[in-house]
PDB file of C-alpha atoms in Angstrom:
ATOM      1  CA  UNK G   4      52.774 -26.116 -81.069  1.00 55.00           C
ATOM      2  CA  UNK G   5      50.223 -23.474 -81.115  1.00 62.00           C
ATOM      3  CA  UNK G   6      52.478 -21.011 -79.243  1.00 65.00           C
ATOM      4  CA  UNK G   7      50.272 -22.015 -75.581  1.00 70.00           C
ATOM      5  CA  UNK G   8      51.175 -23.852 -72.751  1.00 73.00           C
ATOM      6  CA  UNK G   9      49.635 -27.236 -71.721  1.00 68.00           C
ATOM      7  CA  UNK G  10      48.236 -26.492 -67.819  1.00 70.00           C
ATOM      8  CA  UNK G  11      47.050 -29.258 -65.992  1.00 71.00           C
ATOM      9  CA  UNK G  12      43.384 -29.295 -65.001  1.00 77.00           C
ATOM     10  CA  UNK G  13      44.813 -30.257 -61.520  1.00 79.00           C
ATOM     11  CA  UNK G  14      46.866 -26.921 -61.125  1.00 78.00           C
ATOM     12  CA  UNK G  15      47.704 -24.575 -59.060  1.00 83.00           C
ATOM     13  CA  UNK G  16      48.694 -27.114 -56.474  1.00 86.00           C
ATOM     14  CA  UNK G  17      49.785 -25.985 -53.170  1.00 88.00           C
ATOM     15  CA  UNK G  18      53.047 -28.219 -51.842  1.00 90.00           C
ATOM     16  CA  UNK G  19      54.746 -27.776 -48.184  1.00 89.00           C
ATOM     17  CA  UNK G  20      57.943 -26.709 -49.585  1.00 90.00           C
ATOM     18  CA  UNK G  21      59.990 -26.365 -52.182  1.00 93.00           C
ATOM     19  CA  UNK G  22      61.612 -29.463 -52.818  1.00 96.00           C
ATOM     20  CA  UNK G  23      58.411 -31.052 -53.277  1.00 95.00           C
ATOM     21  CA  UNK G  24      57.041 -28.520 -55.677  1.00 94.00           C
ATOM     22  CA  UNK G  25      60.184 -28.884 -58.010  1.00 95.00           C
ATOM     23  CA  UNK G  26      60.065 -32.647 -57.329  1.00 96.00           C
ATOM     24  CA  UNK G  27      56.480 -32.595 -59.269  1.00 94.00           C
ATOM     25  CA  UNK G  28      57.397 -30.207 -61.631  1.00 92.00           C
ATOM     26  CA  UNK G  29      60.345 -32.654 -63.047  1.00 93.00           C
ATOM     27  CA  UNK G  30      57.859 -35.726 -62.707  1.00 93.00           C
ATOM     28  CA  UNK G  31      54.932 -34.327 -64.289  1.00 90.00           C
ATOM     29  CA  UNK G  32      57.384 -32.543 -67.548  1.00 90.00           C
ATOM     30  CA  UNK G  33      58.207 -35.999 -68.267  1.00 92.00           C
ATOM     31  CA  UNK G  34      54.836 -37.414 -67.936  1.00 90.00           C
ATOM     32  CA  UNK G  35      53.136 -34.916 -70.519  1.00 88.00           C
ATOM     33  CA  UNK G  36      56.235 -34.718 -72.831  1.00 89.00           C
ATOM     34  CA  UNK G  37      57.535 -38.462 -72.876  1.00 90.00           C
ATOM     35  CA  UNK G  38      55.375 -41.121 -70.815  1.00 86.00           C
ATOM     36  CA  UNK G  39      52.019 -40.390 -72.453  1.00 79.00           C
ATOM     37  CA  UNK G  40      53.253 -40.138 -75.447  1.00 84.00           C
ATOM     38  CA  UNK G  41      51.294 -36.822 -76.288  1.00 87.00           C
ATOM     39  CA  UNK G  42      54.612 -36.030 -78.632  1.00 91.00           C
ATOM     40  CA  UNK G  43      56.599 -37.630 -81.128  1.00 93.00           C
ATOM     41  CA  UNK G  44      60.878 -36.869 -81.118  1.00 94.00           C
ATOM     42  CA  UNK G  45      60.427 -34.802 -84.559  1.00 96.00           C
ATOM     43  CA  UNK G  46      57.056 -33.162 -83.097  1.00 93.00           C
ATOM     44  CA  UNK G  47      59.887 -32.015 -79.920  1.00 93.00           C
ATOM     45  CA  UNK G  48      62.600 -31.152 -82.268  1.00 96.00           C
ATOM     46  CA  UNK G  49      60.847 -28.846 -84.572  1.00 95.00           C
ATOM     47  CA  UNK G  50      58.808 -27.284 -82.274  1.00 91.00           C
ATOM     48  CA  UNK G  51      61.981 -27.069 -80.091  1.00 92.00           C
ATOM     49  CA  UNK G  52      59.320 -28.088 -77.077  1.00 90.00           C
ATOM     50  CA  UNK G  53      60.490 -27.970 -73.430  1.00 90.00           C
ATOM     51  CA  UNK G  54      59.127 -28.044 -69.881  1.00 90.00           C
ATOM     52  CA  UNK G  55      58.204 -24.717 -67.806  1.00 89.00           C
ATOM     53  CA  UNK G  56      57.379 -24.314 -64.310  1.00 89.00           C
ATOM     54  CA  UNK G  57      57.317 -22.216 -61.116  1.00 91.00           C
ATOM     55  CA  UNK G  58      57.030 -22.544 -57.742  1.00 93.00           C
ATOM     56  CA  UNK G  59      55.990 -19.382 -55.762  1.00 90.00           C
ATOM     57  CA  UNK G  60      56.073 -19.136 -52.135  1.00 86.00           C
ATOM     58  CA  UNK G  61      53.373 -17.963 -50.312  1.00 78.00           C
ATOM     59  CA  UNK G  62      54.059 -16.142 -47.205  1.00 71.00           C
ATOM     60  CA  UNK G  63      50.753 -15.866 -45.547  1.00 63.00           C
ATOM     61  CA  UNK G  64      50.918 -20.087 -45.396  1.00 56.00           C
ATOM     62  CA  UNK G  65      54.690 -21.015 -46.164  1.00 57.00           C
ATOM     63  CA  UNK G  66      53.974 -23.159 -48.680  1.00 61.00           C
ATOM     64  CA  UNK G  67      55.097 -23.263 -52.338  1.00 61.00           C
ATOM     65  CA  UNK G  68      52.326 -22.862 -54.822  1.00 59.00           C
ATOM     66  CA  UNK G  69      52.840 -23.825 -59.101  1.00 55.00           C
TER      67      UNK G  69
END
Protein backbone atom coordinates (compact mmCIF):
# COMPACT_ATOMS: atom_id res chain seq x y z
CA UNK A 1 0.00 0.00 0.00
CA UNK A 2 3.00 2.12 0.02
CA UNK A 3 3.87 1.25 -3.60
CA UNK A 4 6.81 -1.61 -2.04
CA UNK A 5 6.85 -5.10 -1.96
CA UNK A 6 6.66 -7.25 1.24
CA UNK A 7 10.13 -9.63 0.99
CA UNK A 8 10.48 -12.20 3.37
CA UNK A 9 13.38 -11.99 5.81
CA UNK A 10 13.90 -15.70 4.79
CA UNK A 11 14.53 -14.87 1.00
CA UNK A 12 16.36 -15.56 -1.58
CA UNK A 13 15.84 -19.25 -1.04
CA UNK A 14 17.57 -21.64 -3.20
CA UNK A 15 15.04 -24.79 -4.25
CA UNK A 16 16.22 -27.99 -6.44
CA UNK A 17 13.93 -27.21 -9.17
CA UNK A 18 11.33 -25.51 -10.37
CA UNK A 19 8.32 -27.05 -9.30
CA UNK A 20 9.30 -26.60 -5.86
CA UNK A 21 10.17 -22.97 -6.16
CA UNK A 22 6.64 -22.15 -7.70
CA UNK A 23 5.14 -24.62 -5.19
CA UNK A 24 6.40 -22.01 -2.32
CA UNK A 25 5.73 -19.13 -4.15
CA UNK A 26 1.76 -20.08 -4.31
CA UNK A 27 1.96 -21.24 -0.53
CA UNK A 28 3.70 -18.42 0.90
CA UNK A 29 1.22 -15.55 -1.44
CA UNK A 30 -1.51 -16.99 0.46
CA UNK A 31 0.12 -17.04 3.75
CA UNK A 32 1.07 -13.18 3.74
CA UNK A 33 -2.12 -12.08 1.84
CA UNK A 34 -4.93 -14.35 3.47
CA UNK A 35 -3.77 -16.78 6.42
CA UNK A 36 -2.14 -14.14 8.61
CA UNK A 37 -4.47 -11.93 8.13
CA UNK A 38 -1.95 -8.99 7.42
CA UNK A 39 -4.99 -7.62 4.97
CA UNK A 40 -8.50 -6.99 5.12
CA UNK A 41 -10.86 -7.80 1.56
CA UNK A 42 -11.42 -3.83 1.12
CA UNK A 43 -7.57 -3.21 2.13
CA UNK A 44 -7.03 -5.98 -1.26
CA UNK A 45 -9.64 -4.40 -3.33
CA UNK A 46 -8.59 -0.85 -3.22
CA UNK A 47 -5.18 -1.33 -3.26
CA UNK A 48 -5.90 -3.87 -6.07
CA UNK A 49 -3.03 -6.09 -4.05
CA UNK A 50 -1.69 -9.30 -5.65
CA UNK A 51 1.14 -11.83 -5.30
CA UNK A 52 4.62 -11.52 -7.29
CA UNK A 53 7.32 -13.91 -7.64
CA UNK A 54 10.23 -15.39 -9.62
CA UNK A 55 12.13 -18.20 -9.82
CA UNK A 56 15.56 -17.87 -11.60
CA UNK A 57 17.65 -20.70 -12.51
CA UNK A 58 21.03 -20.81 -11.73
CA UNK A 59 23.27 -22.57 -14.04
CA UNK A 60 26.47 -22.84 -12.19
CA UNK A 61 24.25 -25.19 -9.47
CA UNK A 62 20.90 -26.11 -11.37
CA UNK A 63 18.84 -24.98 -8.94
CA UNK A 64 16.02 -22.40 -8.98
CA UNK A 65 16.64 -19.40 -6.82
CA UNK A 66 13.41 -16.59 -5.72
Amino acid sequence: MSGECYTNKDYPKVFPDHHDCIRAGLSESYEIIYAEGNFTKDEINNSQLYPKFTCIPQKDEGKVVT
